[in-house]
PDB file of C-alpha atoms in Angstrom:
ATOM      1  CA  MET F   1      15.986 -86.157 -11.031  1.00 48.00           C
ATOM      2  CA  ASN F   2      13.914 -89.176  -9.835  1.00 49.00           C
ATOM      3  CA  PHE F   3      11.000 -88.545  -7.186  1.00 45.00           C
ATOM      4  CA  THR F   4      11.177 -91.861  -5.532  1.00 42.00           C
ATOM      5  CA  ASP F   5      14.834 -92.340  -4.951  1.00 48.00           C
ATOM      6  CA  PRO F   6      14.438 -92.322  -0.979  1.00 39.00           C
ATOM      7  CA  ALA F   7      17.993 -90.273  -1.277  1.00 50.00           C
ATOM      8  CA  THR F   8      16.204 -87.170  -2.471  1.00 52.00           C
ATOM      9  CA  LEU F   9      13.249 -85.172  -0.799  1.00 59.00           C
ATOM     10  CA  GLY F  10      11.261 -85.317  -4.025  1.00 61.00           C
ATOM     11  CA  TRP F  11       8.735 -88.141  -2.916  1.00 72.00           C
ATOM     12  CA  TRP F  12       7.526 -86.330   0.251  1.00 83.00           C
ATOM     13  CA  TYR F  13       8.548 -82.522   0.011  1.00 87.00           C
ATOM     14  CA  TYR F  14       6.267 -81.634  -2.488  1.00 91.00           C
ATOM     15  CA  PRO F  15       2.926 -82.640  -0.511  1.00 92.00           C
ATOM     16  CA  LEU F  16       4.002 -81.142   3.046  1.00 91.00           C
ATOM     17  CA  SER F  17       4.786 -78.098   1.156  1.00 92.00           C
ATOM     18  CA  PHE F  18       1.385 -77.742  -0.177  1.00 96.00           C
ATOM     19  CA  VAL F  19      -0.296 -79.307   3.256  1.00 95.00           C
ATOM     20  CA  LEU F  20       2.022 -76.710   5.131  1.00 93.00           C
ATOM     21  CA  ASN F  21       1.584 -73.566   2.904  1.00 95.00           C
ATOM     22  CA  VAL F  22      -1.996 -74.097   3.022  1.00 96.00           C
ATOM     23  CA  LEU F  23      -2.270 -74.605   6.778  1.00 95.00           C
ATOM     24  CA  ASP F  24      -0.390 -71.482   7.504  1.00 92.00           C
ATOM     25  CA  SER F  25      -3.259 -69.552   6.987  1.00 90.00           C
ATOM     26  CA  PHE F  26      -5.180 -70.621   9.529  1.00 89.00           C
ATOM     27  CA  PHE F  27      -2.297 -71.349  11.657  1.00 87.00           C
ATOM     28  CA  PRO F  28       0.539 -69.000  11.152  1.00 83.00           C
ATOM     29  CA  PRO F  29       3.064 -70.724  13.834  1.00 81.00           C
ATOM     30  CA  LEU F  30       3.941 -73.377  10.814  1.00 84.00           C
ATOM     31  CA  PRO F  31       6.899 -73.184   9.962  1.00 81.00           C
ATOM     32  CA  GLN F  32       5.704 -73.563   5.898  1.00 85.00           C
ATOM     33  CA  GLU F  33       8.581 -70.779   5.180  1.00 85.00           C
ATOM     34  CA  LEU F  34      11.375 -73.174   5.828  1.00 83.00           C
ATOM     35  CA  PHE F  35      10.354 -75.102   2.749  1.00 86.00           C
ATOM     36  CA  VAL F  36       9.856 -72.089   0.498  1.00 89.00           C
ATOM     37  CA  LEU F  37      13.288 -70.602   2.228  1.00 85.00           C
ATOM     38  CA  GLY F  38      15.074 -73.979   1.204  1.00 84.00           C
ATOM     39  CA  ILE F  39      13.794 -74.089  -2.754  1.00 88.00           C
ATOM     40  CA  GLY F  40      17.092 -72.504  -4.109  1.00 86.00           C
ATOM     41  CA  PRO F  41      19.564 -74.335  -2.593  1.00 85.00           C
ATOM     42  CA  LEU F  42      18.087 -77.109  -2.664  1.00 84.00           C
ATOM     43  CA  ALA F  43      17.431 -76.777  -6.235  1.00 86.00           C
ATOM     44  CA  GLU F  44      20.976 -75.668  -6.840  1.00 84.00           C
ATOM     45  CA  ARG F  45      21.908 -79.627  -5.775  1.00 81.00           C
ATOM     46  CA  GLY F  46      19.541 -81.330  -7.584  1.00 81.00           C
ATOM     47  CA  VAL F  47      17.302 -82.678  -4.933  1.00 81.00           C
ATOM     48  CA  LEU F  48      14.434 -80.123  -6.125  1.00 84.00           C
ATOM     49  CA  ALA F  49      12.723 -79.083  -9.135  1.00 89.00           C
ATOM     50  CA  PHE F  50      13.068 -75.596  -8.891  1.00 92.00           C
ATOM     51  CA  TRP F  51      10.037 -74.375 -10.489  1.00 93.00           C
ATOM     52  CA  PRO F  52       7.802 -77.207  -9.539  1.00 93.00           C
ATOM     53  CA  ALA F  53       8.595 -76.236  -6.031  1.00 93.00           C
ATOM     54  CA  VAL F  54       8.095 -73.038  -6.642  1.00 95.00           C
ATOM     55  CA  VAL F  55       4.306 -73.617  -8.114  1.00 96.00           C
ATOM     56  CA  VAL F  56       3.305 -75.692  -5.505  1.00 96.00           C
ATOM     57  CA  ALA F  57       3.917 -73.019  -2.876  1.00 96.00           C
ATOM     58  CA  TRP F  58       2.209 -70.288  -4.725  1.00 97.00           C
ATOM     59  CA  ILE F  59      -0.509 -72.772  -5.449  1.00 97.00           C
ATOM     60  CA  ALA F  60      -1.386 -73.616  -1.962  1.00 97.00           C
ATOM     61  CA  ASN F  61      -0.891 -69.884  -0.588  1.00 96.00           C
ATOM     62  CA  ILE F  62      -3.612 -68.973  -2.990  1.00 97.00           C
ATOM     63  CA  LEU F  63      -5.645 -71.995  -1.712  1.00 97.00           C
ATOM     64  CA  GLY F  64      -4.824 -71.614   1.819  1.00 96.00           C
ATOM     65  CA  ASP F  65      -6.216 -67.686   1.716  1.00 96.00           C
ATOM     66  CA  ALA F  66      -9.553 -68.471  -0.414  1.00 96.00           C
ATOM     67  CA  TRP F  67     -10.095 -71.119   1.956  1.00 94.00           C
ATOM     68  CA  LEU F  68      -9.739 -69.037   5.346  1.00 91.00           C
ATOM     69  CA  ALA F  69     -11.578 -66.145   3.750  1.00 92.00           C
ATOM     70  CA  TYR F  70     -14.493 -68.316   2.937  1.00 93.00           C
ATOM     71  CA  VAL F  71     -14.857 -70.600   6.020  1.00 89.00           C
ATOM     72  CA  VAL F  72     -14.897 -66.953   7.946  1.00 87.00           C
ATOM     73  CA  ALA F  73     -17.488 -66.025   5.828  1.00 87.00           C
ATOM     74  CA  HIS F  74     -19.378 -68.598   5.849  1.00 87.00           C
ATOM     75  CA  GLN F  75     -19.012 -70.893   8.646  1.00 83.00           C
ATOM     76  CA  ARG F  76     -18.644 -68.224  11.348  1.00 78.00           C
ATOM     77  CA  HIS F  77     -20.938 -69.679  13.625  1.00 76.00           C
ATOM     78  CA  HIS F  78     -18.194 -72.890  14.156  1.00 76.00           C
ATOM     79  CA  LEU F  79     -15.281 -70.761  14.566  1.00 76.00           C
ATOM     80  CA  GLU F  80     -17.083 -69.065  17.757  1.00 77.00           C
ATOM     81  CA  ARG F  81     -17.502 -72.755  19.333  1.00 79.00           C
ATOM     82  CA  TRP F  82     -13.727 -72.899  19.731  1.00 78.00           C
ATOM     83  CA  ARG F  83     -11.022 -71.185  21.372  1.00 78.00           C
ATOM     84  CA  TRP F  84      -8.908 -71.369  18.151  1.00 71.00           C
ATOM     85  CA  GLY F  85     -11.910 -69.819  16.130  1.00 75.00           C
ATOM     86  CA  ARG F  86     -12.141 -66.723  18.632  1.00 79.00           C
ATOM     87  CA  TRP F  87      -8.854 -66.266  18.137  1.00 73.00           C
ATOM     88  CA  LEU F  88      -9.047 -66.372  14.094  1.00 74.00           C
ATOM     89  CA  LEU F  89     -12.209 -63.925  14.326  1.00 74.00           C
ATOM     90  CA  ALA F  90     -10.320 -61.469  16.746  1.00 75.00           C
ATOM     91  CA  LYS F  91      -7.846 -61.174  14.168  1.00 65.00           C
ATOM     92  CA  SER F  92     -10.211 -60.554  11.527  1.00 69.00           C
ATOM     93  CA  GLN F  93     -11.692 -58.102  13.570  1.00 65.00           C
ATOM     94  CA  ALA F  94      -8.252 -56.061  13.620  1.00 60.00           C
ATOM     95  CA  GLY F  95      -7.529 -56.838  10.046  1.00 60.00           C
ATOM     96  CA  SER F  96     -10.917 -55.495   8.847  1.00 63.00           C
ATOM     97  CA  GLU F  97      -9.740 -52.063  10.293  1.00 60.00           C
ATOM     98  CA  ALA F  98      -7.077 -51.957   7.449  1.00 58.00           C
ATOM     99  CA  LEU F  99      -9.367 -53.338   4.727  1.00 62.00           C
ATOM    100  CA  GLY F 100     -11.585 -49.753   5.679  1.00 54.00           C
ATOM    101  CA  GLN F 101      -8.848 -47.483   5.734  1.00 49.00           C
ATOM    102  CA  ARG F 102      -7.036 -48.458   2.285  1.00 55.00           C
ATOM    103  CA  GLY F 103      -8.231 -50.341  -0.492  1.00 67.00           C
ATOM    104  CA  ALA F 104      -8.487 -54.033  -0.391  1.00 83.00           C
ATOM    105  CA  PHE F 105      -6.795 -55.030  -3.221  1.00 88.00           C
ATOM    106  CA  SER F 106      -3.547 -53.789  -1.686  1.00 86.00           C
ATOM    107  CA  VAL F 107      -4.006 -54.786   1.776  1.00 84.00           C
ATOM    108  CA  LEU F 108      -4.666 -57.871   1.259  1.00 88.00           C
ATOM    109  CA  ALA F 109      -2.005 -58.879  -1.384  1.00 89.00           C
ATOM    110  CA  GLY F 110       0.685 -56.675   0.645  1.00 85.00           C
ATOM    111  CA  LEU F 111      -0.566 -57.461   4.664  1.00 82.00           C
ATOM    112  CA  ARG F 112       0.733 -61.026   4.052  1.00 85.00           C
ATOM    113  CA  PHE F 113       4.522 -59.585   4.362  1.00 84.00           C
ATOM    114  CA  VAL F 114       4.430 -58.484   7.351  1.00 80.00           C
ATOM    115  CA  SER F 115       4.126 -61.268  10.725  1.00 74.00           C
ATOM    116  CA  GLY F 116       0.532 -62.719  11.118  1.00 77.00           C
ATOM    117  CA  GLY F 117      -0.788 -60.370   8.036  1.00 81.00           C
ATOM    118  CA  ARG F 118      -1.638 -63.057   5.909  1.00 88.00           C
ATOM    119  CA  THR F 119      -4.198 -64.835   8.627  1.00 86.00           C
ATOM    120  CA  ALA F 120      -5.307 -61.196   9.645  1.00 83.00           C
ATOM    121  CA  SER F 121      -5.669 -60.061   6.390  1.00 86.00           C
ATOM    122  CA  TYR F 122      -8.050 -63.537   4.581  1.00 90.00           C
ATOM    123  CA  ALA F 123      -9.765 -63.465   7.459  1.00 86.00           C
ATOM    124  CA  ALA F 124     -10.971 -59.866   7.748  1.00 85.00           C
ATOM    125  CA  ALA F 125     -11.860 -60.243   4.505  1.00 88.00           C
ATOM    126  CA  GLY F 126     -13.994 -63.086   5.054  1.00 87.00           C
ATOM    127  CA  LEU F 127     -15.771 -61.102   7.410  1.00 82.00           C
ATOM    128  CA  ALA F 128     -16.178 -57.752   5.476  1.00 83.00           C
ATOM    129  CA  GLY F 129     -17.542 -59.618   2.586  1.00 85.00           C
ATOM    130  CA  ILE F 130     -14.695 -58.926   0.370  1.00 88.00           C
ATOM    131  CA  SER F 131     -15.657 -60.222  -3.111  1.00 89.00           C
ATOM    132  CA  ARG F 132     -14.215 -63.348  -4.051  1.00 92.00           C
ATOM    133  CA  ARG F 133     -12.462 -61.451  -7.443  1.00 93.00           C
ATOM    134  CA  ILE F 134     -10.622 -59.585  -5.089  1.00 92.00           C
ATOM    135  CA  VAL F 135      -9.990 -62.148  -2.877  1.00 93.00           C
ATOM    136  CA  TRP F 136      -8.146 -64.740  -5.220  1.00 96.00           C
ATOM    137  CA  SER F 137      -6.796 -61.556  -7.595  1.00 95.00           C
ATOM    138  CA  SER F 138      -5.174 -60.628  -4.361  1.00 94.00           C
ATOM    139  CA  THR F 139      -3.925 -63.794  -2.958  1.00 96.00           C
ATOM    140  CA  ALA F 140      -2.536 -64.557  -6.469  1.00 97.00           C
ATOM    141  CA  VAL F 141      -0.409 -61.633  -6.838  1.00 96.00           C
ATOM    142  CA  GLY F 142       0.512 -61.275  -3.056  1.00 95.00           C
ATOM    143  CA  SER F 143       1.403 -65.205  -2.977  1.00 96.00           C
ATOM    144  CA  LEU F 144       3.526 -64.893  -6.052  1.00 97.00           C
ATOM    145  CA  ALA F 145       5.636 -62.319  -5.177  1.00 95.00           C
ATOM    146  CA  TRP F 146       6.042 -63.696  -1.315  1.00 94.00           C
ATOM    147  CA  VAL F 147       6.995 -67.217  -2.701  1.00 95.00           C
ATOM    148  CA  PHE F 148      10.251 -65.169  -4.688  1.00 95.00           C
ATOM    149  CA  PHE F 149      10.634 -63.073  -1.921  1.00 91.00           C
ATOM    150  CA  MET F 150      11.319 -66.043   0.329  1.00 89.00           C
ATOM    151  CA  VAL F 151      13.260 -68.068  -2.382  1.00 91.00           C
ATOM    152  CA  LEU F 152      15.642 -64.682  -2.673  1.00 91.00           C
ATOM    153  CA  ILE F 153      16.327 -64.486   1.122  1.00 86.00           C
ATOM    154  CA  GLY F 154      16.998 -68.359   1.077  1.00 85.00           C
ATOM    155  CA  GLN F 155      19.509 -67.785  -1.693  1.00 85.00           C
ATOM    156  CA  VAL F 156      21.179 -65.253  -0.044  1.00 85.00           C
ATOM    157  CA  THR F 157      21.359 -66.175   2.930  1.00 82.00           C
ATOM    158  CA  GLN F 158      22.654 -69.846   1.965  1.00 80.00           C
ATOM    159  CA  ASP F 159      25.222 -67.685  -0.840  1.00 82.00           C
ATOM    160  CA  ALA F 160      26.435 -65.968   2.216  1.00 82.00           C
ATOM    161  CA  THR F 161      26.381 -67.933   4.797  1.00 81.00           C
ATOM    162  CA  GLY F 162      27.673 -71.289   2.823  1.00 79.00           C
ATOM    163  CA  LEU F 163      26.096 -73.378   5.547  1.00 75.00           C
ATOM    164  CA  PRO F 164      23.445 -76.676   4.838  1.00 74.00           C
ATOM    165  CA  ALA F 165      20.411 -75.995   2.808  1.00 70.00           C
ATOM    166  CA  TRP F 166      18.423 -76.771   5.964  1.00 69.00           C
ATOM    167  CA  ALA F 167      20.728 -74.687   8.097  1.00 75.00           C
ATOM    168  CA  SER F 168      20.347 -71.778   6.169  1.00 69.00           C
ATOM    169  CA  ALA F 169      16.570 -71.793   5.716  1.00 70.00           C
ATOM    170  CA  LEU F 170      16.280 -71.738   9.535  1.00 73.00           C
ATOM    171  CA  VAL F 171      18.755 -67.892   9.124  1.00 75.00           C
ATOM    172  CA  GLY F 172      16.171 -67.029   6.457  1.00 64.00           C
ATOM    173  CA  MET F 173      13.449 -67.548   8.521  1.00 66.00           C
ATOM    174  CA  LEU F 174      14.421 -65.574  10.787  1.00 73.00           C
ATOM    175  CA  ILE F 175      16.290 -62.569   8.960  1.00 72.00           C
ATOM    176  CA  GLY F 176      12.302 -62.793   7.322  1.00 63.00           C
ATOM    177  CA  THR F 177      10.669 -62.964  10.944  1.00 64.00           C
ATOM    178  CA  LEU F 178      12.464 -59.611  11.707  1.00 66.00           C
ATOM    179  CA  ILE F 179      11.639 -57.815   8.509  1.00 65.00           C
ATOM    180  CA  GLY F 180       7.769 -58.810   8.777  1.00 55.00           C
ATOM    181  CA  ALA F 181       7.607 -58.061  12.493  1.00 58.00           C
ATOM    182  CA  VAL F 182       8.838 -54.106  11.555  1.00 57.00           C
ATOM    183  CA  PRO F 183       6.180 -52.921   9.698  1.00 56.00           C
ATOM    184  CA  ALA F 184       4.041 -54.370  12.868  1.00 54.00           C
ATOM    185  CA  LEU F 185       6.080 -52.485  15.608  1.00 59.00           C
ATOM    186  CA  ILE F 186       6.154 -49.710  13.681  1.00 57.00           C
ATOM    187  CA  ALA F 187       1.654 -49.707  13.511  1.00 53.00           C
ATOM    188  CA  TRP F 188       2.215 -50.845  16.908  1.00 53.00           C
ATOM    189  CA  TRP F 189       3.968 -47.404  17.607  1.00 64.00           C
ATOM    190  CA  ARG F 190       1.647 -45.281  15.895  1.00 59.00           C
ATOM    191  CA  ARG F 191      -1.169 -46.801  18.024  1.00 55.00           C
ATOM    192  CA  ARG F 192       0.192 -46.289  20.896  1.00 64.00           C
ATOM    193  CA  ALA F 193       1.322 -42.133  19.993  1.00 64.00           C
ATOM    194  CA  GLY F 194      -1.997 -42.039  18.546  1.00 60.00           C
ATOM    195  CA  ARG F 195      -3.422 -42.957  22.145  1.00 57.00           C
ATOM    196  CA  GLY F 196      -1.193 -40.992  23.857  1.00 56.00           C
ATOM    197  CA  ASN F 197      -1.605 -37.820  21.797  1.00 55.00           C
ATOM    198  CA  ARG F 198      -5.889 -37.990  22.283  1.00 55.00           C
ATOM    199  CA  ASN F 199      -5.246 -38.643  25.836  1.00 55.00           C
ATOM    200  CA  ASP F 200      -3.073 -35.511  26.293  1.00 53.00           C
ATOM    201  CA  SER F 201      -6.180 -33.745  24.305  1.00 54.00           C
ATOM    202  CA  THR F 202      -8.941 -35.299  26.789  1.00 51.00           C
ATOM    203  CA  GLY F 203      -6.636 -34.085  29.696  1.00 51.00           C
ATOM    204  CA  ALA F 204      -6.185 -30.153  28.637  1.00 49.00           C
ATOM    205  CA  THR F 205      -9.620 -30.340  27.389  1.00 51.00           C
ATOM    206  CA  GLY F 206     -10.836 -31.295  30.749  1.00 52.00           C
ATOM    207  CA  SER F 207      -8.671 -29.010  32.864  1.00 47.00           C
ATOM    208  CA  THR F 208      -9.611 -26.272  30.746  1.00 49.00           C
ATOM    209  CA  GLY F 209     -13.016 -27.233  31.448  1.00 49.00           C
ATOM    210  CA  THR F 210     -12.561 -27.552  35.303  1.00 44.00           C
ATOM    211  CA  GLY F 211     -10.597 -23.521  35.455  1.00 42.00           C
ATOM    212  CA  ALA F 212     -13.782 -21.936  33.582  1.00 35.00           C
TER     213      ALA F 212
END
């Protein structure tokens, strides 16, 4: 395939996919999933080379995660000056709770499958001072699993719908978002139920004390 041929995506897909997959660690709304979801269908049509596209997405995710953890760990004072930086640090605080409750490697590798989990987990890793070895190894494993998961969703969606590559990628992004939202909703429901149980217990204790 001639990557310089304007009739193909090769001349701009790889660098744009790389940049978006790196920056998505800092800015979750970026639609970098589209570029990963489209790898299978586009490779089938000879528009992209499958393995180079996978490797680009994988390396970009690794670098983005490690960069985010480093920035939060060493440039926190700069982040506090900006609204976005304060939001990122708030994400760090929320993610650090999960890191404290479970093994850091498993949380960092797996939380990226939850909506917003990639940013929260690696920002928390920087805040908690997680070792570079764990940061790099967890993102290498988690990023590879995530890339292949997205490629699988994109391929299955395209095969099931028969839509053009980018249309099936949009559908796949919606499906992936819904899948990622399920664990977040379950965690939210458990926290809410836990607060309700604590409030009930406090109320019952207070009532007993008043009656005595």
